XYZ file of C-alpha atoms in Angstrom:
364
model
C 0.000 0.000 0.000
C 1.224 3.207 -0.992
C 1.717 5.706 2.007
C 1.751 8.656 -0.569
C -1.537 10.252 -2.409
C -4.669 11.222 -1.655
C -6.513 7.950 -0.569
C -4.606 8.087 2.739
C -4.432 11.582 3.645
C -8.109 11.627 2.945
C -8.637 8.252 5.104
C -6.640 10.113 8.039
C -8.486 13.140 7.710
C -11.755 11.337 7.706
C -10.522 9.020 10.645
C -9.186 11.756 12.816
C -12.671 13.285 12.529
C -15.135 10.475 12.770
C -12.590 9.852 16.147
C -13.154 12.917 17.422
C -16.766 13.242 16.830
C -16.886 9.937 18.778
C -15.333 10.692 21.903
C -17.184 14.058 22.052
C -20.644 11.782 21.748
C -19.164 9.213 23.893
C -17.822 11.707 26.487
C -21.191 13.069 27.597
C -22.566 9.830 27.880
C -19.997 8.261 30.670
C -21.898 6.645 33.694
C -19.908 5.460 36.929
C -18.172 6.150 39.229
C -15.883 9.401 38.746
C -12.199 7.936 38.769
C -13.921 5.446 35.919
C -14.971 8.207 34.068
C -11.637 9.944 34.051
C -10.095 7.385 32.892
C -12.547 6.213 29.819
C -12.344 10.517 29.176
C -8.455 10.128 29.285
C -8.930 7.438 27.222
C -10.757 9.308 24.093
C -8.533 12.396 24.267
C -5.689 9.783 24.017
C -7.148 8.203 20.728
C -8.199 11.630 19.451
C -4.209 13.119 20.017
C -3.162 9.633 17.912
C -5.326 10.599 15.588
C -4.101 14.053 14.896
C -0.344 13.218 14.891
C -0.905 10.369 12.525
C -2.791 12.966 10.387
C -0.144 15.502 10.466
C 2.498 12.748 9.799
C 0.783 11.749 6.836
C 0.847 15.070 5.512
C 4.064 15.656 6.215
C 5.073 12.394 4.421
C 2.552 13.585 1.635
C 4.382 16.771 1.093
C 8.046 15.642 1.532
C 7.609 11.940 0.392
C 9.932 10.421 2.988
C 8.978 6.813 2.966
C 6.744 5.773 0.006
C 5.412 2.003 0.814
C 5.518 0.487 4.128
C 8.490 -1.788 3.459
C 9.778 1.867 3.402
C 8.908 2.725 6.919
C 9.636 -0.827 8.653
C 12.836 -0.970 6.806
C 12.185 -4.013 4.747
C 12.980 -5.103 1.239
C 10.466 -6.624 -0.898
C 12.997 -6.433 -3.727
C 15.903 -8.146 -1.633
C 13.469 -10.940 -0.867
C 12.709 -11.500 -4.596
C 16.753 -11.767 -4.993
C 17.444 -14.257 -3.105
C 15.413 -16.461 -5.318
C 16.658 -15.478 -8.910
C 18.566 -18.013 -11.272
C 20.910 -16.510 -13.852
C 17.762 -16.216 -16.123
C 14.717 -15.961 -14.198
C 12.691 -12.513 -14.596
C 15.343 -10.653 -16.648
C 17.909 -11.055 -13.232
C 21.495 -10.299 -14.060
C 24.515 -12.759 -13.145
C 27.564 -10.957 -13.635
C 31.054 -12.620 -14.222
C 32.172 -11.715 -11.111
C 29.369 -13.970 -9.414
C 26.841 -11.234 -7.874
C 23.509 -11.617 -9.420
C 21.266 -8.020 -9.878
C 17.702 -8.581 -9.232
C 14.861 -6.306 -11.607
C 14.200 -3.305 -10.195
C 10.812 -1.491 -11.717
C 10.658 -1.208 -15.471
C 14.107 1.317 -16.924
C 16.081 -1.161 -16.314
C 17.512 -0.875 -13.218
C 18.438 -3.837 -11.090
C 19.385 -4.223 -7.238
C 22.069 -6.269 -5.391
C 22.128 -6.767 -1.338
C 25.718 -6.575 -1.339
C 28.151 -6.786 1.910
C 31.165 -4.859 1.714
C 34.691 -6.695 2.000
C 36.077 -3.671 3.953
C 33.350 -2.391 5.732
C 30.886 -5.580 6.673
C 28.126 -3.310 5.680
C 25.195 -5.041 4.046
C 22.822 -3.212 1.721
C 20.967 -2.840 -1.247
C 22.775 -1.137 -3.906
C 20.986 -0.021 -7.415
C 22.724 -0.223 -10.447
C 21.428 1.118 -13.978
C 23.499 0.402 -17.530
C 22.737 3.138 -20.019
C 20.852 1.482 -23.165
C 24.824 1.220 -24.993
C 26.031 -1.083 -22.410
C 25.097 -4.124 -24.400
C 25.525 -2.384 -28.313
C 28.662 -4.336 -29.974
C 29.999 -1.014 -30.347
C 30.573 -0.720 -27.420
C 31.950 -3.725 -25.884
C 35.105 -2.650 -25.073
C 33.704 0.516 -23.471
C 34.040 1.411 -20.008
C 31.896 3.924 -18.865
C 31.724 6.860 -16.630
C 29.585 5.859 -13.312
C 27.573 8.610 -11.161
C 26.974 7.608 -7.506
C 23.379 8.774 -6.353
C 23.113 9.619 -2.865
C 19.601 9.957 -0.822
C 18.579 12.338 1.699
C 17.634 10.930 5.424
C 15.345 9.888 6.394
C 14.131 7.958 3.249
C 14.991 5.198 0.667
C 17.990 5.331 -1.824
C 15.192 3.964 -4.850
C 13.315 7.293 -4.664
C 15.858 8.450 -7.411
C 14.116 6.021 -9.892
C 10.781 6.045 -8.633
C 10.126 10.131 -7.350
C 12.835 11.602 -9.559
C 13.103 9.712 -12.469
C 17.082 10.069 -13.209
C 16.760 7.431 -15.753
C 14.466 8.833 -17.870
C 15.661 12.134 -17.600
C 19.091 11.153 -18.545
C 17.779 8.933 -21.338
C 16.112 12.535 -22.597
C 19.542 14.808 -22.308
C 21.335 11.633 -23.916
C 18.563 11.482 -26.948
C 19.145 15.430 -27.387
C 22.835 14.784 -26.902
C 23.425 17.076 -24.153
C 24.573 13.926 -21.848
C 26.821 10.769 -22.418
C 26.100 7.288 -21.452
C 26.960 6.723 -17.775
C 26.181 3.772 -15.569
C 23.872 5.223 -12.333
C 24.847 3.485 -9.111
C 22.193 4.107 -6.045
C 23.980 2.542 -2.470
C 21.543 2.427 0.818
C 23.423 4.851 2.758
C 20.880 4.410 6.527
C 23.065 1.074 6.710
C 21.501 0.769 10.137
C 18.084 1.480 10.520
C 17.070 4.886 12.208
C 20.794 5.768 12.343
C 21.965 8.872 10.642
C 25.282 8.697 9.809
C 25.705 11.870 7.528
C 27.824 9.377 5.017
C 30.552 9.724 7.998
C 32.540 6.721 9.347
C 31.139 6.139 12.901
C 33.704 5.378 15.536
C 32.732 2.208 16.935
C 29.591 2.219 14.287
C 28.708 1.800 10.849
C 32.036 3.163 8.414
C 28.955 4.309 5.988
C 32.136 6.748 4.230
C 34.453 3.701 3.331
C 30.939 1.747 2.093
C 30.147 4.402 -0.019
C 34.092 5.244 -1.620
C 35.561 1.961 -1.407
C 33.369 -0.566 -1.144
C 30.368 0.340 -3.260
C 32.744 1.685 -5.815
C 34.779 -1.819 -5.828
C 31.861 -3.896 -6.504
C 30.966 -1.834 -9.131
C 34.177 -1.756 -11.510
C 34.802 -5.261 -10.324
C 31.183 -6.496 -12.057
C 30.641 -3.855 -15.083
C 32.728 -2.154 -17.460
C 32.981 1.331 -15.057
C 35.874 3.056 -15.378
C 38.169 2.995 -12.625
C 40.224 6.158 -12.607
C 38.649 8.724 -10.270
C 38.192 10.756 -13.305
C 35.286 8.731 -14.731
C 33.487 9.330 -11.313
C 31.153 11.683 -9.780
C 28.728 11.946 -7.156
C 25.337 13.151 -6.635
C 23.037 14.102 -4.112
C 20.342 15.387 -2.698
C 19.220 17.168 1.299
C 21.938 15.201 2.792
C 22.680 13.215 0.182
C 24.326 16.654 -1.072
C 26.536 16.792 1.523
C 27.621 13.592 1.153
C 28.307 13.572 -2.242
C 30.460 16.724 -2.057
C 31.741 14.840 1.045
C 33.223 11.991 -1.182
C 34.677 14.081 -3.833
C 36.571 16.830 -1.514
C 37.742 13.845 0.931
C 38.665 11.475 -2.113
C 39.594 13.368 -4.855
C 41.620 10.272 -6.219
C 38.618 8.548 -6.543
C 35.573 11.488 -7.808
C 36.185 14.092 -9.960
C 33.196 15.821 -9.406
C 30.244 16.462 -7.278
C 26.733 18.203 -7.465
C 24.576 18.820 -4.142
C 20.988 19.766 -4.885
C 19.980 21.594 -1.710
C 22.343 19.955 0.461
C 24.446 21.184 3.154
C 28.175 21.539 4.269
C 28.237 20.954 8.093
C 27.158 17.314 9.870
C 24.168 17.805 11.617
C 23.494 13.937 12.722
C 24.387 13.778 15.971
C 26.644 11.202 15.256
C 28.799 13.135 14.084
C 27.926 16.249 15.846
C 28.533 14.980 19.569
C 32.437 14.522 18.822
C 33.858 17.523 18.180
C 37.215 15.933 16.503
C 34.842 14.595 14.072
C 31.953 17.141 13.266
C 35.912 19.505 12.528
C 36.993 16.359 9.878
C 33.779 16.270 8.298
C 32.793 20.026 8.261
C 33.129 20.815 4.627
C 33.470 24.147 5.446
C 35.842 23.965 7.651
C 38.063 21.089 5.327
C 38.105 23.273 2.564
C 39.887 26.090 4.081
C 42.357 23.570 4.605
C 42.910 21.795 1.303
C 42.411 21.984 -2.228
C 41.696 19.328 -3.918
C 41.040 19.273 -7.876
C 37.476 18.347 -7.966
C 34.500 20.138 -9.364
C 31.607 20.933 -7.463
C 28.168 21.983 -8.118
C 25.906 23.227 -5.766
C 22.363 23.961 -5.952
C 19.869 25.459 -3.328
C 16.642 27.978 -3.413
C 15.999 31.322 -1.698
C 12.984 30.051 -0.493
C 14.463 27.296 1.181
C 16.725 29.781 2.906
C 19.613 27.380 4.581
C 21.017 25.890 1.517
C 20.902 29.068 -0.590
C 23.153 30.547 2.552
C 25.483 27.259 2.303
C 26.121 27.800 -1.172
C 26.910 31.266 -0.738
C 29.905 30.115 2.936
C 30.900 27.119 0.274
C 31.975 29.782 -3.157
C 33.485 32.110 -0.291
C 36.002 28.985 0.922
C 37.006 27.247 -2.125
C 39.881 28.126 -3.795
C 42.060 26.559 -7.136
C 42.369 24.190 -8.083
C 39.002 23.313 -6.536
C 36.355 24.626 -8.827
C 32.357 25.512 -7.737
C 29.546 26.208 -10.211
C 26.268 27.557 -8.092
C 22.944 27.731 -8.711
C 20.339 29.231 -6.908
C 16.726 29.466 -7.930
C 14.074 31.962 -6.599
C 11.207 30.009 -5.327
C 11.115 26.363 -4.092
C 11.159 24.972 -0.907
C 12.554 21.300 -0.044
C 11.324 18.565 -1.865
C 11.163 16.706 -4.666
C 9.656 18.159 -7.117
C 12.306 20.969 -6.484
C 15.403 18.442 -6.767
C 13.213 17.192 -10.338
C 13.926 20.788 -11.701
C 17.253 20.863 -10.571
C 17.990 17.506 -12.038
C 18.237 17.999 -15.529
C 20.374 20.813 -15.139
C 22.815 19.121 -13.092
C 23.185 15.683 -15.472
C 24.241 17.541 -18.177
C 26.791 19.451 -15.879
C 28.068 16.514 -14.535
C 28.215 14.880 -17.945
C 30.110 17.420 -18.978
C 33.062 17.023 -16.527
C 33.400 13.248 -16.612
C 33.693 13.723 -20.922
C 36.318 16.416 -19.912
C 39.228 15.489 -22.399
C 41.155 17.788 -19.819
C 40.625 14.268 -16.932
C 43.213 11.858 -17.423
C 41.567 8.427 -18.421
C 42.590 4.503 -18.003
């Protein structure tokens, strides 16, 4: 069942109120003794109060889109399930030569892996899409430039294919050729439920930094012609997922070239990170790049409306200095949501395009 749409806010709405309506009937009609009554009134405002927070959750959900099907919320994975029952052929799954096999995810194509990481012990789901020229003769000696896609927290890494579309937007800026062919790779970066790691390695926790550079990355160019040099790389993000995808490229710059943030941030705020002062200073962006330099390209994106990132990308241009390079964009109304990051999108896939065709990047 989908938690997004009208049929459930409605059914909230429409709950909350026959509830209410209820225990106001209900409440004048009490008999016994008094303590009784107090506690059957108790009672009703309780169920009226669950009511109106499930209400305003659902609307909250509605407008932001944080979890879109209850395997969302609970943290299960109808699609990992389905996985571990694949052969090599069954439903269109994908057995690489390296062993993994890549279960069908939705209809563009894309496919999903639960993965564990050699370095890290993290297991996850991790999304993989081949552009249509993967499998042309042409091109079977091609390796191709990959783009990491990072989520926001709380809230699944698949909402890039299913509430943004990436595929079939970069399908579009490939047909007009303002994009080239690039394999999209989607890693689950709340590696531990309810945890917010802000894509930080966790001292005595989660190393959700190393998953996302080494390990992810690994599996990748170990089971598809990706490129491995750091200049066929790039990351992309959005909320959080902005920060960490600016994250991997200024604190690996042998491994991304470039990064774009779509209304993302520079500073950790999960407390995580934020209770150890040592390591909110090694993973403040802002901070790091008044240190260093490194040659990456970063673009960031943001929206007056949504006040906080249009003020990050304004501290992030006044810190970075050559060779580090930062293309901004910052549009006059939207607040924080998808459909914003949907605008943004297009934009920001030919960008990146651009910078991983560079003939400028050294290639292998």
């Amino acid at each position: 069942m989908s938690l997004l749409g009208v049929p459930l806010l409605v059914g909230t709405i429409v709950l909350t109120i026959a509830v209410t309506a209820a225990s106001v009937w209900l409440g004048g009609r009490l008999r016994g003794s008094a303590p009784s009554q107090a506690v059957r009134r108790a009672g009703l405002a309780l169920a009226c109060q669950v009511c109106a927070v499930l209400t305003v959750a659902v609307v909250v959900n509605d407008q932001f889109e944080f979890y879109a099907t209850w395997d969302d919320l609970v943290g299960s994975d109808s699609a990992a399930g389905s996985f571990a029952s694949l052969t090599p052929h069954d439903q269109h799954g994908l057995r690489t030569a390296a062993g993994l096999t890549f279960a069908p995810y939705g209809e563009d194509g894309v496919r999903v892996v639960h993965y564990t990481g050699p370095r890290t012990h993290i297991g996850a789901d991790v999304y993989v899409w081949l552009p249509p020229q993967y499998g042309l003769p042409a091109y079977r000696h091609t390796r191709f430039p990959a783009i990491e896609l990072l989520p926001g927290y709380p809230g699944p890494v698949h909402n890039w294919f299913t509430m943004l579309d990436v595929t079939g937007l970069l399908r579009h800026e490939m047909a007009r050729g303002e994009a080239e062919p690039a394999i999209l790779v989607a890693p689950t970066m709340e590696v531990v439920p309810g945890l917010d790691t802000d894509c930080t390695d966790i001292p005595g926790g989660p190393a959700a930094e190393t998953w996302a550079a080494e390990d992810v990355r690994d599996m990748v160019t170990a089971n598809f012609r990706a490129r491995r040099d750091g200049a066929g790389w790039a990351a992309m993000g959005y909320s959080e997922g902005g920060f960490c995808a600016v994250k991997l490229a200024v604190q690996h710059p042998r491994q991304y070239a470039a990064a774009v943030s779509l209304s993302g941030y520079f500073t950790p705020t999960a407390p995580a990170v934020t209770r150890s002062p040592g390591l909110l200073r090694a993973n403040d962006l802002l901070q790091v790049l008044t240190r260093s330099r490194p040659p990456v390209s970063l673009l960031v994106m943001g929206t007056r409306q949504d006040a906080d990132t249009a003020a990050d990308v304004t501290r992030l241009r006044d810190v970075v200095r050559a060779p580090t390079t930062v293309a901004s964009s910052v549009l006059p109304s939207g607040g924080h949501n998808y459909g914003v990051w949907g605008t943004m999108l297009s934009p920001a896939l030919r960008w990146v395009s651009h910078e991983l065709s560079d003939p400028r990047r050294a290639r292998s």
